Short mmCIF file of C-alpha atoms in Angstrom, two decimals:
data_model
loop_
_atom_site.label_atom_id
_atom_site.label_comp_id
_atom_site.label_asym_id
_atom_site.label_seq_id
_atom_site.Cartn_x
_atom_site.Cartn_y
_atom_site.Cartn_z
CA MET A 22 0.00 0.00 0.00
CA ILE A 23 1.27 3.49 -0.84
CA ILE A 24 1.46 5.85 2.12
CA THR A 25 0.43 9.41 1.24
CA ARG A 26 1.87 10.79 4.47
CA PRO A 27 4.31 11.72 5.91
CA THR A 28 5.77 14.29 3.59
CA VAL A 29 9.49 14.66 3.01
CA HIS A 30 11.02 18.00 1.99
CA HIS A 31 14.47 18.60 0.55
CA VAL A 32 15.78 22.08 1.34
CA ASP A 33 19.13 23.86 1.11
CA VAL A 34 20.19 25.77 4.23
CA PHE A 35 22.62 28.71 4.52
CA ALA A 36 22.14 28.92 0.77
CA THR A 37 22.10 31.71 -1.80
CA GLY A 38 19.79 29.78 -4.15
CA PRO A 39 18.70 26.23 -4.94
CA LEU A 40 21.55 23.70 -5.02
CA THR A 41 23.82 25.85 -2.85
CA GLY A 42 24.38 25.72 0.90
CA ASN A 43 23.83 22.59 2.97
CA GLY A 44 21.22 20.09 1.80
CA LEU A 45 18.77 18.64 4.31
CA GLY A 46 15.93 16.13 4.41
CA VAL A 47 12.99 17.20 6.59
CA PHE A 48 10.49 14.46 7.47
CA LEU A 49 7.06 15.33 8.87
CA ASP A 50 4.62 13.34 11.00
CA THR A 51 7.21 10.89 12.33
CA GLU A 52 5.38 9.84 15.49
CA HIS A 53 6.20 6.26 16.54
CA TRP A 54 9.00 5.89 14.00
CA PRO A 55 11.84 3.71 15.29
CA ALA A 56 15.28 5.25 15.48
CA ALA A 57 16.51 2.57 13.06
CA ALA A 58 14.16 3.90 10.38
CA MET A 59 15.37 7.45 10.89
CA GLN A 60 18.99 6.32 10.70
CA ARG A 61 18.45 4.33 7.51
CA LEU A 62 16.46 7.10 5.84
CA THR A 63 19.27 9.55 6.62
CA ARG A 64 21.74 7.24 4.91
CA GLU A 65 19.34 6.85 1.98
CA MET A 66 19.10 10.62 1.55
CA ARG A 67 22.91 10.93 1.42
CA GLN A 68 22.80 14.33 3.07
CA PHE A 69 25.05 15.28 5.96
CA GLU A 70 21.99 15.27 8.26
CA SER A 71 18.23 14.73 8.27
CA VAL A 72 15.64 16.01 10.74
CA PHE A 73 12.46 14.20 11.82
CA LEU A 74 9.51 16.21 13.16
CA SER A 75 6.70 14.90 15.34
CA GLU A 76 4.05 16.39 17.64
CA VAL A 77 3.73 19.33 15.26
CA ALA A 78 1.69 22.12 16.87
CA ALA A 79 0.67 25.61 15.84
CA ARG A 80 4.12 27.06 16.46
CA GLY A 81 6.54 24.23 16.96
CA ALA A 82 7.42 20.55 16.95
CA THR A 83 9.59 17.87 18.50
CA ALA A 84 12.72 17.26 16.41
CA ARG A 85 15.31 14.49 16.16
CA VAL A 86 18.47 14.96 14.12
CA PHE A 87 20.52 12.16 12.56
CA THR A 88 23.78 12.09 10.66
CA VAL A 89 24.64 9.04 8.58
CA ASP A 90 26.39 7.65 11.67
CA GLU A 91 24.42 8.71 14.74
CA GLU A 92 21.73 10.83 16.39
CA LEU A 93 22.81 14.29 17.59
CA PRO A 94 21.30 16.25 20.50
CA PHE A 95 21.47 19.46 18.45
CA ALA A 96 22.51 20.64 15.00
CA GLY A 97 22.15 24.06 13.42
CA HIS A 98 21.17 23.70 9.79
CA PRO A 99 18.50 21.04 10.54
CA VAL A 100 16.86 23.44 13.01
CA LEU A 101 16.65 26.25 10.44
CA GLY A 102 15.54 23.91 7.66
CA ALA A 103 12.85 22.37 9.86
CA ALA A 104 11.49 25.80 10.82
CA ALA A 105 11.33 26.85 7.16
CA VAL A 106 9.35 23.71 6.29
CA LEU A 107 6.98 24.33 9.21
CA HIS A 108 6.43 27.87 7.90
CA ARG A 109 5.76 26.57 4.40
CA THR A 110 3.38 23.81 5.47
CA ARG A 111 1.67 25.35 8.50
CA ALA A 112 1.67 29.12 7.91
CA ALA A 113 2.06 29.70 4.18
CA SER A 114 -0.01 32.91 4.16
CA ILE A 115 1.92 34.58 7.02
CA GLU A 116 5.04 36.62 6.32
CA SER A 117 6.84 36.17 9.67
CA CYS A 118 6.56 33.46 12.31
CA SER A 119 8.19 32.25 15.50
CA TRP A 120 8.72 28.55 16.29
CA THR A 121 10.01 26.41 19.13
CA LEU A 122 11.76 23.16 18.27
CA LYS A 123 12.18 20.62 21.07
CA LEU A 124 15.46 18.73 20.73
CA PRO A 125 17.28 16.46 23.19
CA HIS A 126 19.62 19.39 23.91
CA GLY A 127 16.68 21.64 24.79
CA HIS A 128 14.16 24.03 23.28
CA ILE A 129 15.41 26.19 20.41
CA SER A 130 13.57 29.36 19.33
CA VAL A 131 13.56 30.16 15.61
CA LYS A 132 12.18 33.13 13.69
CA THR A 133 11.26 32.69 10.02
CA ARG A 134 10.36 35.16 7.31
CA ASN A 135 8.87 34.25 3.94
CA LEU A 136 10.86 36.05 1.23
CA GLY A 137 8.90 34.56 -1.66
CA ASN A 138 11.37 32.12 -3.17
CA CYS A 139 13.04 31.26 0.14
CA TYR A 140 12.87 31.78 3.90
CA ARG A 141 15.18 33.82 6.09
CA CYS A 142 15.58 31.93 9.37
CA GLU A 143 17.27 32.88 12.63
CA MET A 144 17.79 30.65 15.64
CA ASP A 145 18.64 31.67 19.19
CA GLN A 146 21.49 29.38 20.29
CA GLY A 147 21.59 30.94 23.74
CA LEU A 148 24.70 31.64 25.78
CA PRO A 149 27.93 29.89 24.77
CA LEU A 150 29.69 27.55 27.18
CA PHE A 151 33.48 27.90 27.24
CA GLY A 152 35.92 25.21 28.21
CA GLY A 153 39.47 25.94 29.20
CA ALA A 154 42.32 26.51 26.79
CA VAL A 155 43.67 23.18 25.50
CA ALA A 156 47.21 22.41 26.59
CA ALA A 157 49.88 21.80 23.95
CA ALA A 158 50.38 18.17 24.99
CA ALA A 159 46.70 17.36 24.37
CA LEU A 160 46.49 19.50 21.22
CA HIS A 161 49.53 18.09 19.43
CA PRO A 162 48.05 14.66 18.51
CA ILE A 163 44.80 16.34 17.41
CA LEU A 164 46.70 18.65 15.08
CA SER A 165 48.71 15.69 13.78
CA SER A 166 45.44 13.92 12.88
CA LEU A 167 44.64 16.97 10.74
CA GLY A 168 48.05 17.12 9.07
CA LEU A 169 48.91 20.25 11.05
CA ASN A 170 51.21 21.43 13.82
CA GLU A 171 51.42 24.26 16.32
CA ALA A 172 53.21 26.52 13.80
CA ASP A 173 50.01 26.54 11.69
CA MET A 174 48.06 28.29 14.45
CA VAL A 175 47.66 32.04 14.76
CA ALA A 176 50.28 33.45 17.10
CA GLY A 177 48.90 34.63 20.43
CA LEU A 178 45.67 32.58 20.22
CA THR A 179 44.92 29.23 21.84
CA ALA A 180 42.60 26.35 20.95
CA GLN A 181 39.47 26.21 23.10
CA VAL A 182 36.30 24.16 23.42
CA VAL A 183 33.08 26.18 22.94
CA SER A 184 29.52 24.82 22.83
CA THR A 185 25.99 26.00 22.18
CA GLY A 186 24.67 22.43 22.18
CA LEU A 187 27.54 20.55 20.54
CA PRO A 188 31.05 21.08 21.93
CA TYR A 189 33.58 22.08 19.25
CA LEU A 190 37.32 22.35 19.67
CA ILE A 191 38.05 25.65 17.93
CA VAL A 192 41.52 25.84 16.42
CA PRO A 193 42.54 29.29 15.11
CA LEU A 194 44.61 28.80 11.94
CA ARG A 195 46.50 30.77 9.35
CA PRO A 196 44.72 30.77 5.93
CA GLU A 197 47.24 28.50 4.19
CA ALA A 198 46.88 25.93 6.97
CA LEU A 199 43.11 25.97 6.69
CA ALA A 200 43.43 25.11 2.99
CA ARG A 201 45.62 22.03 3.44
CA ALA A 202 44.00 20.50 6.54
CA ALA A 203 42.59 16.98 6.21
CA ILE A 204 41.65 14.30 8.72
CA SER A 205 43.64 11.07 8.66
CA GLY A 206 43.44 7.95 10.80
CA LEU A 207 40.73 6.69 13.14
CA ALA A 208 41.76 8.35 16.41
CA LEU A 209 40.34 11.87 16.14
CA GLU A 210 37.05 11.27 17.95
CA ALA A 211 38.80 9.66 20.91
CA LEU A 212 41.40 12.45 21.00
CA LEU A 213 38.69 15.12 20.97
CA ALA A 214 36.88 13.37 23.82
CA THR A 215 39.94 13.84 26.03
CA VAL A 216 39.48 17.63 25.82
CA GLY A 217 35.67 17.53 26.10
CA ALA A 218 34.88 18.11 22.40
CA LYS A 219 32.66 16.24 19.95
CA PHE A 220 34.02 17.75 16.72
CA VAL A 221 36.90 19.97 15.62
CA LEU A 222 36.32 23.38 14.06
CA LEU A 223 39.14 25.02 12.12
CA LEU A 224 38.84 28.79 11.99
CA ASP A 225 40.60 31.32 9.77
CA VAL A 226 40.20 34.26 12.12
CA ASP A 227 41.12 36.87 9.49
CA GLY A 228 39.10 35.49 6.58
CA ARG A 229 36.18 34.45 8.83
CA GLU A 230 36.10 31.03 7.20
CA ILE A 231 35.51 27.69 8.93
CA ARG A 232 35.94 23.99 8.17
CA THR A 233 34.62 20.90 9.96
CA TRP A 234 34.14 17.21 9.11
CA ASP A 235 32.78 13.98 10.49
CA ASN A 236 35.45 12.54 12.73
CA LEU A 237 36.64 10.03 10.16
CA GLY A 238 37.15 12.79 7.61
CA GLN A 239 34.89 11.07 5.10
CA VAL A 240 32.52 14.02 4.64
CA GLU A 241 33.31 17.72 4.95
CA ASP A 242 30.35 19.75 6.15
CA VAL A 243 29.47 22.68 3.90
CA ALA A 244 27.52 24.80 6.42
CA THR A 245 27.50 24.05 10.14
CA GLY A 246 25.06 26.11 12.16
CA SER A 247 26.00 24.43 15.43
CA ALA A 248 29.62 25.46 14.83
CA ALA A 249 28.90 29.01 13.67
CA GLY A 250 27.68 30.16 17.08
CA PRO A 251 30.77 28.86 18.90
CA ALA A 252 33.04 30.35 16.21
CA ALA A 253 31.46 33.78 16.67
CA ALA A 254 31.62 33.47 20.47
CA TYR A 255 35.32 32.63 20.22
CA LEU A 256 36.02 35.65 17.98
CA CYS A 257 34.23 37.89 20.48
CA SER A 258 36.02 36.36 23.47
CA VAL A 259 39.49 37.03 22.02
CA GLY A 260 38.57 40.60 21.09
CA LEU A 261 38.51 40.22 17.31
CA VAL A 262 34.79 41.07 17.05
CA GLN A 263 32.63 43.40 19.13
CA ALA A 264 29.34 42.17 20.57
CA ALA A 265 26.26 43.22 18.58
CA VAL A 266 28.33 43.48 15.36
CA PRO A 267 27.11 40.94 12.73
CA ILE A 268 29.66 38.35 11.64
CA ASP A 269 29.51 36.70 8.21
CA LEU A 270 31.14 33.28 8.17
CA ALA A 271 32.09 31.41 5.02
CA GLN A 272 32.15 27.62 4.76
CA GLY A 273 31.99 24.93 2.10
CA ARG A 274 34.47 26.39 -0.39
CA PHE A 275 36.79 23.41 -0.15
CA ALA A 276 33.89 21.01 -0.68
CA GLY A 277 32.78 22.87 -3.81
CA ARG A 278 29.62 24.24 -2.20
CA PRO A 279 30.18 27.75 -0.77
CA SER A 280 27.76 28.73 1.99
CA ARG A 281 27.08 31.87 4.04
CA ILE A 282 26.20 31.97 7.73
CA ALA A 283 25.40 35.15 9.67
CA VAL A 284 25.92 35.38 13.45
CA VAL A 285 25.45 38.18 15.95
CA GLN A 286 25.98 38.12 19.70
CA ASP A 287 23.31 40.28 21.30
CA PRO A 288 23.98 42.57 24.30
CA ALA A 289 23.00 39.77 26.67
CA GLY A 290 25.59 37.47 25.12
CA ARG A 291 23.12 35.21 23.29
CA LEU A 292 24.11 33.97 19.85
CA LEU A 293 21.71 34.47 16.95
CA VAL A 294 22.56 32.38 13.88
CA SER A 295 20.77 32.99 10.59
CA GLY A 296 20.71 32.17 6.91
CA GLU A 297 18.47 31.55 3.94
CA VAL A 298 16.61 28.26 3.39
CA TRP A 299 15.69 27.43 -0.22
CA PRO A 300 13.16 24.71 -1.10
CA VAL A 301 14.36 22.14 -3.64
CA SER A 302 11.73 19.38 -3.75
CA HIS A 303 9.07 17.59 -1.74
CA GLY A 304 7.17 14.33 -1.98
CA VAL A 305 5.85 11.31 -0.10
CA LEU A 306 7.29 8.03 1.08
CA ASP A 307 6.02 4.87 -0.62
CA PHE A 308 6.37 2.70 2.48
CA ASP A 309 5.60 2.85 6.18
CA PRO A 310 8.80 3.56 8.18
CA ARG A 311 7.17 2.09 11.29
CA ALA A 312 7.66 -1.32 9.71
CA ILE A 313 11.43 -0.96 9.37
CA GLU A 314 13.39 -3.50 11.38
CA PRO A 315 16.47 -2.42 13.37
#
């Protein structure tokens, strides 16, 4: 039997038009779906992440985010993409809306604005959490896993873990080092865990450009909303950016898919991350995911 619901939407987040930015699958009406089905659908979509919405209400929903490898408690571009799809499907005639998405990390507030061909979306990532500076002895093997060394870092700046839901080890690099970085080996995730980080974020502090990957280095992310907030918080903390001044971050150039992410830290210290979400396609599933075996 063909299932006419739920609907699946393909959108591009932090994009400047269709087929730019970071692709995302957004699945609606996913109540009672097993995690195994969500994981396998994410792998089927071949996007960096997919988001699954349930308990959709007038101004929000429960959301679960999966990469091809695992479920995440929070991720940035799935939150914005999900909010844009909610606006399209639940409030198409309204220009501006506010949403609350319930993730394992917590409740995330998102504002959306219908621009006609796309949606401008802004999420409140809250206050950043800072870890201590990472000592050279712990940092050295992490840099080696990236094909880098301490001389590739910006003089006078230290690596630090910053989180707005996912803890990133932020490594400030010179531009030429950012260009040649690449993950090798299988040890990076374990090495990052020793300093309290989930992923590594390489930051060109002058060019305002970032790079991040899955921890095996198999896929480079082209627009990472969960990393953009910590990157902006780091720039503010070391005095390179003033609070309340918008920061434009570039990402995805090395993966052949340039993306743009805007971040501002408001006077209270909260990080607001925004970008455009462009619809690409939508359709229905021809099977019932509730029947998928683990």
